[in-house]
XYZ file of C-alpha atoms in Angstrom:
610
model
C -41.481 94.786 169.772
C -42.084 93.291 173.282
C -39.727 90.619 172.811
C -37.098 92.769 171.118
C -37.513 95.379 174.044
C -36.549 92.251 176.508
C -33.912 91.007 175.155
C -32.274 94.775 175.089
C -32.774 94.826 178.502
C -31.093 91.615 179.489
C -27.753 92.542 177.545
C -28.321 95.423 179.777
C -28.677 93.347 182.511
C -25.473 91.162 181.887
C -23.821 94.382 181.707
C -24.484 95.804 184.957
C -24.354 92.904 186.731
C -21.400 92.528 189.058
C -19.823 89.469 186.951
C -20.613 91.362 183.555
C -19.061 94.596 184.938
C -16.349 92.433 186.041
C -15.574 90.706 182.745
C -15.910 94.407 181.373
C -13.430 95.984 183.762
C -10.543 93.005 182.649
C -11.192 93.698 178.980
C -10.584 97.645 179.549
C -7.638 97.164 182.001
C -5.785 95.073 178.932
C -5.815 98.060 176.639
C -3.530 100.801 177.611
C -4.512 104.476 178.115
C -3.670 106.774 174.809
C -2.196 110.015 174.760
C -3.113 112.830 172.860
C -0.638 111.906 169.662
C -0.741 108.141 170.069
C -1.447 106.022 168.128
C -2.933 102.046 169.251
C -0.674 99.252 169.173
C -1.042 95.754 168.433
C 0.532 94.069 171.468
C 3.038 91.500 171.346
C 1.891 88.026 172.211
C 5.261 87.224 173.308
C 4.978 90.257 176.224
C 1.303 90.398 177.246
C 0.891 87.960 180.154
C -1.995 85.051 178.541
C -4.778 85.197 181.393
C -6.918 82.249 182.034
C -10.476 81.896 180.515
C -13.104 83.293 182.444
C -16.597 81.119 183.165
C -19.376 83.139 181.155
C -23.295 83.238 182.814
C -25.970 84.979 180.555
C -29.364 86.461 182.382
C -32.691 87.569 181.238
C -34.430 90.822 181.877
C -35.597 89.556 185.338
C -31.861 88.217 186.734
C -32.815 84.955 186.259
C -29.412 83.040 185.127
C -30.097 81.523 181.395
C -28.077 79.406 179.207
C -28.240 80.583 175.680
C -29.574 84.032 175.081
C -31.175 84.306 171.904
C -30.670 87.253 169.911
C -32.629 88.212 166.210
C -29.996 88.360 162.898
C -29.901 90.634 159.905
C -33.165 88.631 158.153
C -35.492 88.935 161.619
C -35.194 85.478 162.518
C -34.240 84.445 166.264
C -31.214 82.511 167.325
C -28.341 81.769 169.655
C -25.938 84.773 171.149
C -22.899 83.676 169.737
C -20.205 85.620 172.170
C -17.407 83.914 171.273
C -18.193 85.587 167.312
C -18.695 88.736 168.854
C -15.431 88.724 170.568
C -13.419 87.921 167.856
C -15.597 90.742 165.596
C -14.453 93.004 168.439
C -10.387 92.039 167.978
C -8.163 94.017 165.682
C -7.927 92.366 162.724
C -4.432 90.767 161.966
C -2.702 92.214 159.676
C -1.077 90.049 157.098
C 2.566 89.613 157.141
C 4.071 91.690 153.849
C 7.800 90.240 153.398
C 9.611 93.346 152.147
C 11.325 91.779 148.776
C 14.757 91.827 148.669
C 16.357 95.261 146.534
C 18.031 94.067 143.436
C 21.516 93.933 143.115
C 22.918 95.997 140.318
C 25.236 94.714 138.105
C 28.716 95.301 138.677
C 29.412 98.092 135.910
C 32.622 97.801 133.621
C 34.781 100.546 133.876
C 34.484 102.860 130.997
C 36.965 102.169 128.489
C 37.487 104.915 126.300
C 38.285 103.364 122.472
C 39.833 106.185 121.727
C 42.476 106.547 124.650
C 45.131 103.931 122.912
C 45.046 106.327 119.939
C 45.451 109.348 121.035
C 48.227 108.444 123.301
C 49.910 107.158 120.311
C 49.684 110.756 118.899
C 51.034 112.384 121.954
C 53.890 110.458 121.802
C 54.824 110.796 117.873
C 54.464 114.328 118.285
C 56.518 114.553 121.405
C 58.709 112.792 119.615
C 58.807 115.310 116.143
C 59.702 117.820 118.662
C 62.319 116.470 120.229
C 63.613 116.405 116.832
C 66.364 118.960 116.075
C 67.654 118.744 112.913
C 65.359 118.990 109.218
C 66.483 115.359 108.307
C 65.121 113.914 112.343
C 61.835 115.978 111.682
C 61.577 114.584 108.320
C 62.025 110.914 109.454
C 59.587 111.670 111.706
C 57.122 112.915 109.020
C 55.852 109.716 107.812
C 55.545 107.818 111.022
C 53.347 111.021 112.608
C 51.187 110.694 109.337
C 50.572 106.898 109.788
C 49.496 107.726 113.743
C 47.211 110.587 112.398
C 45.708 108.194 109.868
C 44.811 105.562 112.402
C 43.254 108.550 114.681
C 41.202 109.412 111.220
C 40.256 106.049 110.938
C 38.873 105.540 114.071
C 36.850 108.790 114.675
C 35.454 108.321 111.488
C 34.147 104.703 113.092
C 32.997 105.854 115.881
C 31.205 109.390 114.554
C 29.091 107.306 111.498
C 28.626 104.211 112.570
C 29.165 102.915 116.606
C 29.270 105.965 118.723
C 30.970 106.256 122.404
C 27.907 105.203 124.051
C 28.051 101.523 121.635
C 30.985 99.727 122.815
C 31.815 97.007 124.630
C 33.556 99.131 127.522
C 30.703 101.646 127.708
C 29.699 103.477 130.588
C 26.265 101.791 132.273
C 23.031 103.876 132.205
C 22.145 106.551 134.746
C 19.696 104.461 136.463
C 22.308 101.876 137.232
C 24.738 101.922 139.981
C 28.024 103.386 139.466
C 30.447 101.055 139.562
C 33.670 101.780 142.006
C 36.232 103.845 140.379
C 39.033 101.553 139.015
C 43.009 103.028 140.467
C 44.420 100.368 138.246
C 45.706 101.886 134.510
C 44.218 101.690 131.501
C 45.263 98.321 129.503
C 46.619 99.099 126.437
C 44.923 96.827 123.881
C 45.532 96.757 119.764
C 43.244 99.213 117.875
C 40.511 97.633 115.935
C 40.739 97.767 112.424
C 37.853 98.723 110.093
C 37.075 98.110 106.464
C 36.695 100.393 104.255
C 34.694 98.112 101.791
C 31.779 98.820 101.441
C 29.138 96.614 102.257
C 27.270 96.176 99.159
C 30.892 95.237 97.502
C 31.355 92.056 96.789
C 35.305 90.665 97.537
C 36.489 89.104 93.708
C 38.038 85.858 93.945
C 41.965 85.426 94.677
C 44.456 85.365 91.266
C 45.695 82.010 90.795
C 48.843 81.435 93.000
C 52.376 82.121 90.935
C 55.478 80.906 91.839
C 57.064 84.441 91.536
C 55.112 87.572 91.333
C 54.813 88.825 87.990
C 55.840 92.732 87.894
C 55.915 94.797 84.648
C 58.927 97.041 84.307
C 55.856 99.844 83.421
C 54.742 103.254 85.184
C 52.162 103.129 88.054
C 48.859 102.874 87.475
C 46.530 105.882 88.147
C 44.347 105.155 90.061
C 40.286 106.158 90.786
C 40.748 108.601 93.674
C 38.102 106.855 95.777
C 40.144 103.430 95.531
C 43.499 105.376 96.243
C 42.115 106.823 99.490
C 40.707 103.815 100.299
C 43.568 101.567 99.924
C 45.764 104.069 101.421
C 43.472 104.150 104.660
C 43.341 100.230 104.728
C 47.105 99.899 104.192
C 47.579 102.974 106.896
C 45.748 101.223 109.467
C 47.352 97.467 109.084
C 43.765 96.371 107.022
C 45.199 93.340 105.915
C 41.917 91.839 104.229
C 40.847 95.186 102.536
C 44.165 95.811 101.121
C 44.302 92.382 99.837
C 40.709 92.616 97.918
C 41.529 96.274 96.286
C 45.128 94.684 94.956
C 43.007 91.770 93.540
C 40.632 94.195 92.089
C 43.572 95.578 90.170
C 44.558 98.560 92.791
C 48.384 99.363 93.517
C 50.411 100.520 96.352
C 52.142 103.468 95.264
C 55.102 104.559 97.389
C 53.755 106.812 100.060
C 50.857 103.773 100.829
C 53.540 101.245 100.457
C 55.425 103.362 103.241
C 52.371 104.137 105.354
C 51.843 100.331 105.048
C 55.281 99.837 106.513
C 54.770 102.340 109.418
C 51.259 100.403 110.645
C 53.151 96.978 110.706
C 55.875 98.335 112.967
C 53.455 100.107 115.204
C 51.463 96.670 115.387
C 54.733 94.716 115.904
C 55.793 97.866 118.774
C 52.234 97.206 120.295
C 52.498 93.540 120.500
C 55.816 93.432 122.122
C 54.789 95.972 124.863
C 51.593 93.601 125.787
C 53.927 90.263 125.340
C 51.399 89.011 122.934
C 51.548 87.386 119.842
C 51.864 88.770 116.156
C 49.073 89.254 114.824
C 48.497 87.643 111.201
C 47.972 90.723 109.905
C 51.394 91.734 110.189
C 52.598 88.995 107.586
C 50.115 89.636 105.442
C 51.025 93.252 104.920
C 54.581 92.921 104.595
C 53.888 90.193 101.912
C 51.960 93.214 99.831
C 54.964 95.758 100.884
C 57.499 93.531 99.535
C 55.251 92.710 96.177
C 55.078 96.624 96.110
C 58.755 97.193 96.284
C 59.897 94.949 93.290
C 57.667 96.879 91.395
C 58.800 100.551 91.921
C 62.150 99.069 91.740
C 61.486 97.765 88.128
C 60.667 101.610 87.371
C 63.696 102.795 87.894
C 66.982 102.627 86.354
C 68.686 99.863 85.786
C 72.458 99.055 84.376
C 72.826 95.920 83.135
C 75.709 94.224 81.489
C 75.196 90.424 79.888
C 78.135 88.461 80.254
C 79.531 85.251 79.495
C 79.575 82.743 82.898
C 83.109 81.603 83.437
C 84.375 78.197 86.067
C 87.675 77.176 86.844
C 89.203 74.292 85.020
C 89.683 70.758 86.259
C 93.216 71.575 86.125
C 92.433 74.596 87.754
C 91.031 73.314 90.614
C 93.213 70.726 91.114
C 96.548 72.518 91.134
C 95.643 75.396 92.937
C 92.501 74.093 94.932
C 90.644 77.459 97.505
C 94.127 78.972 98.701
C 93.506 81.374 95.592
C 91.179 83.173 97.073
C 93.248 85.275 99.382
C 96.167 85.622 96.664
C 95.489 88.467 94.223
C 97.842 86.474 91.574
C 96.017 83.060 92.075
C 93.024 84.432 91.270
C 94.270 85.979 88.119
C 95.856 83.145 86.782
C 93.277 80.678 87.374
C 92.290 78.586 84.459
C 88.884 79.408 83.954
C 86.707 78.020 80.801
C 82.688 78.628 79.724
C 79.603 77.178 82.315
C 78.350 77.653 85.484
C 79.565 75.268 88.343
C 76.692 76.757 90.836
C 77.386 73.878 93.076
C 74.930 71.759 94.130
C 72.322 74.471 92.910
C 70.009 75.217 90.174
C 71.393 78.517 89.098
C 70.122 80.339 85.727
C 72.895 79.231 82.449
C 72.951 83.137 81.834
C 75.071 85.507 84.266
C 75.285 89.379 84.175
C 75.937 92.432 86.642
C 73.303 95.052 87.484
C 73.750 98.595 88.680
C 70.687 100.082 90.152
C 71.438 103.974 90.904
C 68.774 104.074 93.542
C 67.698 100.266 94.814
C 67.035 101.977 97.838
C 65.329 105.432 98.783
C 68.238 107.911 101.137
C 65.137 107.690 104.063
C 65.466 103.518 103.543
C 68.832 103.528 105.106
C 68.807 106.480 107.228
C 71.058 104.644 110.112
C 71.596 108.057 111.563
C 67.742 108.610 113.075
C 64.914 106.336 111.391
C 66.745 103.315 111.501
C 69.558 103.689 114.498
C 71.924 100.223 113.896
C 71.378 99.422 110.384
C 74.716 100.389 109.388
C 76.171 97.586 112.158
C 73.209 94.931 111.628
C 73.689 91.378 111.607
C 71.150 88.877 112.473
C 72.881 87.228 114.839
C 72.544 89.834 117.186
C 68.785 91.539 117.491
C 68.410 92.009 121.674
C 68.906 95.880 121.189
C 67.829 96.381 117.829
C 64.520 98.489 117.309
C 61.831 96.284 115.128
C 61.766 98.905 112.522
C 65.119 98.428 112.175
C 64.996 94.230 112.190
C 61.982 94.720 109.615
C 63.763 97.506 107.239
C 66.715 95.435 106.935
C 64.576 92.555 106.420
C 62.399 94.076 103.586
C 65.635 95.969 102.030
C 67.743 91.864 101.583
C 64.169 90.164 100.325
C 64.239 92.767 97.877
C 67.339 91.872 96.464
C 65.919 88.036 96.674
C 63.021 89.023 94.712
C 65.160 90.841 91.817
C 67.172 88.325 91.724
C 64.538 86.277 90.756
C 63.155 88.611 88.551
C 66.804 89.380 86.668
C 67.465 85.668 86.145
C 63.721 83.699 85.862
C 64.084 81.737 88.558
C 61.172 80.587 90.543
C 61.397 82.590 93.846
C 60.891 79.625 96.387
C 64.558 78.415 95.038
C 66.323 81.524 96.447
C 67.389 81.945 99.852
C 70.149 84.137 101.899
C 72.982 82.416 102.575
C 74.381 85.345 104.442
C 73.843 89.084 105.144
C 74.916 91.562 107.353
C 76.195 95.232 107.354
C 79.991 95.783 107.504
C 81.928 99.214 108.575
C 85.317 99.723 106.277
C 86.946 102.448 107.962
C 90.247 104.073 106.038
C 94.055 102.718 108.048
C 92.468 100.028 109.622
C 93.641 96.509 108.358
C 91.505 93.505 106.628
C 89.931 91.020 108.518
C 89.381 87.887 106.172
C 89.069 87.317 102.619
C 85.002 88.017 102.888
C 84.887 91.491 103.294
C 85.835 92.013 107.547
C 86.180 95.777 108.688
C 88.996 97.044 106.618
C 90.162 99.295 104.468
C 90.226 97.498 101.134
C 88.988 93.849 99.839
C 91.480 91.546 97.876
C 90.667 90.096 94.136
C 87.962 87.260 95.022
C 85.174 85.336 93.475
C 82.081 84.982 96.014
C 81.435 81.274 94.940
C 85.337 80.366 95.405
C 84.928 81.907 98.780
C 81.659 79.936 99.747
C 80.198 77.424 97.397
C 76.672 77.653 98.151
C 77.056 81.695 96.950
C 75.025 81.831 93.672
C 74.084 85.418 93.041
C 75.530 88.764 95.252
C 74.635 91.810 95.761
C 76.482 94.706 97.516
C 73.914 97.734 98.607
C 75.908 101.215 99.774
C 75.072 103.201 102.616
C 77.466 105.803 102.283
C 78.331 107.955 99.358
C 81.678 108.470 97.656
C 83.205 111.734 97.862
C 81.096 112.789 100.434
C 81.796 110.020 103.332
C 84.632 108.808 102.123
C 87.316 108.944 99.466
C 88.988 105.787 97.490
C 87.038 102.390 98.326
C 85.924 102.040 94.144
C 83.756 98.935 94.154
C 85.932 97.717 90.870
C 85.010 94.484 88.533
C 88.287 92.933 87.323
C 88.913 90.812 84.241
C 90.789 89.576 82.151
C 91.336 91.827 79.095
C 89.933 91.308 76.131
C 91.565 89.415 73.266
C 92.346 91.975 70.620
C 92.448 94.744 73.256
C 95.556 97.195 73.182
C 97.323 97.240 76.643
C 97.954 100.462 78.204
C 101.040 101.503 79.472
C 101.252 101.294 83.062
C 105.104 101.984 84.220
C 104.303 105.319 85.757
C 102.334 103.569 88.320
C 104.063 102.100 91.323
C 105.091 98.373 90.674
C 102.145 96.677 92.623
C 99.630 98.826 91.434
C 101.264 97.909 87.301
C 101.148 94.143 88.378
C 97.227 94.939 89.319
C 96.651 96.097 85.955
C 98.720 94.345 83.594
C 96.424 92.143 81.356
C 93.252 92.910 83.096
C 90.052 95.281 82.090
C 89.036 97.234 85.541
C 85.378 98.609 85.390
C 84.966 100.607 88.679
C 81.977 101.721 90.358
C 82.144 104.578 92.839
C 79.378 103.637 95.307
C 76.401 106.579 95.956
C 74.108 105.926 99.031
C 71.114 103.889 97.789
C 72.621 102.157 94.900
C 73.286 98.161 94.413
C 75.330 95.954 92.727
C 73.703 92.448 91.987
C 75.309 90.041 90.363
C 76.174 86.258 89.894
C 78.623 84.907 92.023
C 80.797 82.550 89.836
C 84.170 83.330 88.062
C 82.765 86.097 85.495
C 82.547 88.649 87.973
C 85.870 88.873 89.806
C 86.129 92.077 92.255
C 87.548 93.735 94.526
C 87.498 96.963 96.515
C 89.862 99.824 96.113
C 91.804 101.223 99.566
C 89.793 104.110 101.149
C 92.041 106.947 101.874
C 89.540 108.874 104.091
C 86.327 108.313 105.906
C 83.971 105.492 106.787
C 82.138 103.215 104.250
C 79.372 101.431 105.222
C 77.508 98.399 103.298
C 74.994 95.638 102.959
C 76.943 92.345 101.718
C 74.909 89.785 101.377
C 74.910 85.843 98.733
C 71.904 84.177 97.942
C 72.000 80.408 97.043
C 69.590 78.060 95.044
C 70.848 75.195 97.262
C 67.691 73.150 98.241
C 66.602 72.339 101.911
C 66.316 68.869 102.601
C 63.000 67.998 104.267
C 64.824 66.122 106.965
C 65.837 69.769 107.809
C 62.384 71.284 108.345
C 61.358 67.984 110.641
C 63.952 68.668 113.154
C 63.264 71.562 113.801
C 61.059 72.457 117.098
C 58.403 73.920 114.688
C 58.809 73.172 111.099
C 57.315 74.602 108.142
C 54.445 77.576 108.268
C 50.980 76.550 107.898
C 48.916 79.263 108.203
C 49.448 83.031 108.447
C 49.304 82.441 112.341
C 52.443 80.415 111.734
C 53.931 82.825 109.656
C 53.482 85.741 112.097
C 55.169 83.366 114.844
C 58.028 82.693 113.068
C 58.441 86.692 112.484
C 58.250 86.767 116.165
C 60.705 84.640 117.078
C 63.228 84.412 114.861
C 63.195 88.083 114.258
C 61.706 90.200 116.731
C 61.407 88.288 120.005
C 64.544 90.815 121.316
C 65.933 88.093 123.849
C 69.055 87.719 125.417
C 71.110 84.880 123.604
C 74.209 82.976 123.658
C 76.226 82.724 120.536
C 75.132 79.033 119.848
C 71.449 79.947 120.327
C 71.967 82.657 117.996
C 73.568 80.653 115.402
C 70.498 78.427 115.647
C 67.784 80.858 115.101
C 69.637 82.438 112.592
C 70.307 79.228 110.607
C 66.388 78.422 110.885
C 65.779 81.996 109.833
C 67.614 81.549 106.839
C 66.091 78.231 105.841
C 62.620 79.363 106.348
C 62.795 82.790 104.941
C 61.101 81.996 101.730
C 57.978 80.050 103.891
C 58.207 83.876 106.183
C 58.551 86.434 103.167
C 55.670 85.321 100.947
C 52.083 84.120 101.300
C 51.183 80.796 101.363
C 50.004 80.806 97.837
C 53.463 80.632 96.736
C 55.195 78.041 99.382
């Protein structure tokens, strides 16, 4: 107790001495005085002044100086004053240094892209578009295409509502604890709608029918189909699904008109879309017309059908020797041509058998409406597409492979031997005067044979866009030959002289043309013909001569990109030598079109049959 008592008494000591109080005064005048609401501060080493150290002297109880005081610790036991320790006890304690970690940077957010935006501006602008209509046959050309852009709208709610959602695709808005991203002034990009399947999962896609070398129609009704498969196919074909439609016509399914028309809609939408965004044709677009044009041959072969067998007929040797081609713009030469049994079919592989068909209605009167549907198929020739709408390009397209296709059907010939030689629409117009033997703008035709005018022309066919008696009077498409052996002649001498010469020894079977119908026929000496003078209006048709000529090889290898290889290929080719719309000069035209005409098999069917 003593000893404890003493050594409390010297820290006293050392306290109240003058060089204790001294050392006690510096300490105090370092800290600053604190208001009322202050709060202490650490100081900053960098502004407080560093003072010198100080000399320390410890003294006992009795002011005699010491060296060490001794002090007891927590256990009892005796030992050194440590000052220094007690100094640093008495300092603030530092206070780590926290680095503040950096805030994260949000992800830039994608604008949200709305998947349905596309399609519902598409349906805006069809139905501006039926209301501009004024007259019943505008708002009924304008039926079908509104129905195909309501169908893709159905399609793709129905998408979005069972299976993805807004919120699930690619372009969807972020979450609300992200950052909004900065509002986009730029406008929307159009992009192609997707396409779904409407096969179910759990179905299973049947194998492909072995490949033919001409599709294989039956002249029979169409099938009725399960109601299920007919929606089905008819949402697949509305909304250009290539691969669905393809697996339900495998599976035995067909396209009945109204799907083979919506079909036709989608592909000139996609073909319209791609053209806006300068991108390429899709391969989809191929691949659907392929199953349009199947389609066609076979509602064609439903309807009726006027056929008349007849016996092929070619000019002599002697024939063509004395008289050679000036015939063929000579009414009389052409009459008196020595003709005997066979078919020449130049350099071709034409069927021995030869007839003429009348089909009534080849073509639907909403196929070749010129006047609003299809603006410029009545003055269509390939050689000039800048202006042309691509639903135009592709009707007139569909409407000539058509006749290639029946052509092969009528005379068994394997469809990859049959390509247009020429087609084009022509304008005869009554008091105007013929240009050329082939059929120029006119007002009549002269007595010809197609393969005497052109000897690669195998098999014809004449399609009628106008109707007689209604737009125009006269202009009989009329067969002419030679009357029969056995036949009684009429008497002709009340008809003017020209008109009695016309007649004289010749069997005239006219046909007066109604808008949809087609003559198709082949081209050799057996089917003679002519056109009658119009006398009033304007009659418009769809010429066009088919040969069985082959392509030599050395043709496809020149050119800048030779035959199709894949459906890609196939949809290029579409593109550019059909529906590029670029400005051309006559020799680039006559290019195109003369690769156009050489690949048009390789372009109109699937690569199963090339």
């Amino acid at each position: 107790m003593i000893m404890r008592f003493a050594l409390l008494a010297g820290v006293l000591g050392l306290l109240s001495s003058p060089h204790g109080s001294h050392a006690f005064s510096i300490r105090m005048s370092a800290a600053p005085k604190l208001g009322h609401h202050q709060s202490p501060q650490i100081p900053n080493s960098q502004q407080m002044p560093q003072q010198p150290a100080q000399p320390t002297q410890f003294y006992d109880a009795n002011g005699n100086p010491i060296d060490t005081p001794m002090v007891y610790d927590a256990n009892g036991n005796l030992v050194p004053f440590n000052l220094a320790a007690v100094q640093q006890q008495q300092q603030p304690p530092v206070q780590p240094k926290v680095e503040t970690p950096p805030a994260p940077v949000a992800k830039e957010a994608k604008p949200f892209r709305d998947p349905m935006e596309d399609t519902v501006a598409s349906v805006k602008t069809v139905l501006a578009m039926y209301k501009r209509a004024k007259t019943p046959a505008e708002k009924k050309g304008m039926v079908k295409i509104l129905h195909g852009a309501l169908m893709d709208a159905l399609n793709e709610t129905e998408e979005i509502i069972e299976k993805k959602g807004l919120e699930s695709s690619s372009s969807a808005p972020p979450k609300a604890a992200a950052p909004a991203a900065p509002a986009s002034h730029e406008p929307p990009k159009m992009e192609f709608p997707a396409t779904y399947a409407v096969t179910k999962p759990e179905e299973e896609k049947k194998p492909a029918a072995p490949a033919q070398s001409a599709p294989v129609v039956a002249s029979a009704p169409p099938k009725v189909l399960d109601a299920d498969v007919q929606r089905r196919l008819e949402t697949a074909a509305s909304t250009m699904d290539a691969k669905t439609v393809t697996s339900l016509l495998e599976s035995g399914a067909e396209m009945n008109e109204e799907t083979t028309d919506a079909a036709f809609w989608a592909v000139v939408r996609a073909v319209d879309r791609a053209e806006s965004l300068d991108q390429p044709l899709p391969a989809e677009v191929p691949q659907m017309l392929h199953h349009i044009f199947d389609a066609d041959l076979r509602h064609l072969l439903t309807r009726e059908q006027q056929r008349t067998n007849i016996t092929c007929m070619q000019p002599t040797q002697e024939g063509i020797n004395t008289i050679g081609m000036n015939y063929i713009f000579d009414d009389s030469a052409a009459m008196d041509l020595p003709l005997e049994e066979g078919r020449r079919c130049e350099d071709g592989n034409c069927c021995d058998a030869c007839s003429r068909n009348i089909f009534p209605t080849f073509a639907t009167d909403g196929e070749l409406d010129f006047e609003n549907t299809f603006q410029g198929l009545n003055s269509l020739t390939f050689n000039d597409l800048e202006k042309v709408s691509a639903a135009t390009i592709i009707q007139f397209t569909r409407l000539i492979e058509r006749v290639r296709r029946t052509i092969a059907h009528e005379y068994g010939l394997d469809l990859s031997t049959i390509l247009p030689l020429q087609a084009y629409s022509r304008k005869y117009v009554a008091g105007t005067t013929q240009k050329g033997g082939g059929g120029g703008e006119g007002d009549f035709v002269i007595l010809h044979t197609d393969e005497a005018t052109h000897s690669g022309y195998h098999y014809s066919c004449v399609m009628y866009m106008s109707t007689h008696g209604k737009d125009f009077e006269g202009g009989d498409f009329v067969f002419n030959d030679p009357l029969p052996e056995g036949t009684e002649e009429e008497d002709w001498e009340h008809l003017p002289l020209e008109e009695q010469r016309r007649r004289t020894g010749r069997q005239l079977t006219p046909f007066s043309p109604v808008r949809g119908s087609a003559v198709i026929f082949s081209s050799g000496w057996e089917n003679m013909h002519e056109v009658e003078k119009i006398t009033s209006g304007t009659r418009y048709v769809v010429p066009c001569f088919f040969t069985t000529c082959p392509v030599p090889e050395q043709a496809y290898e020149q050119m800048h990109v030779g035959k199709p290889k894949t459906d890609e290929d196939i949809a290029d080719d579409w593109l550019h030598l059909l529906l590029a719309h670029r400005e051309e000069t006559p020799i680039e035209a006559a290019g195109r079109v003369k690769e156009l005409l050489m690949k048009w098999h390789y372009m109109c069917a699937p690569l199963s049959r090339h």
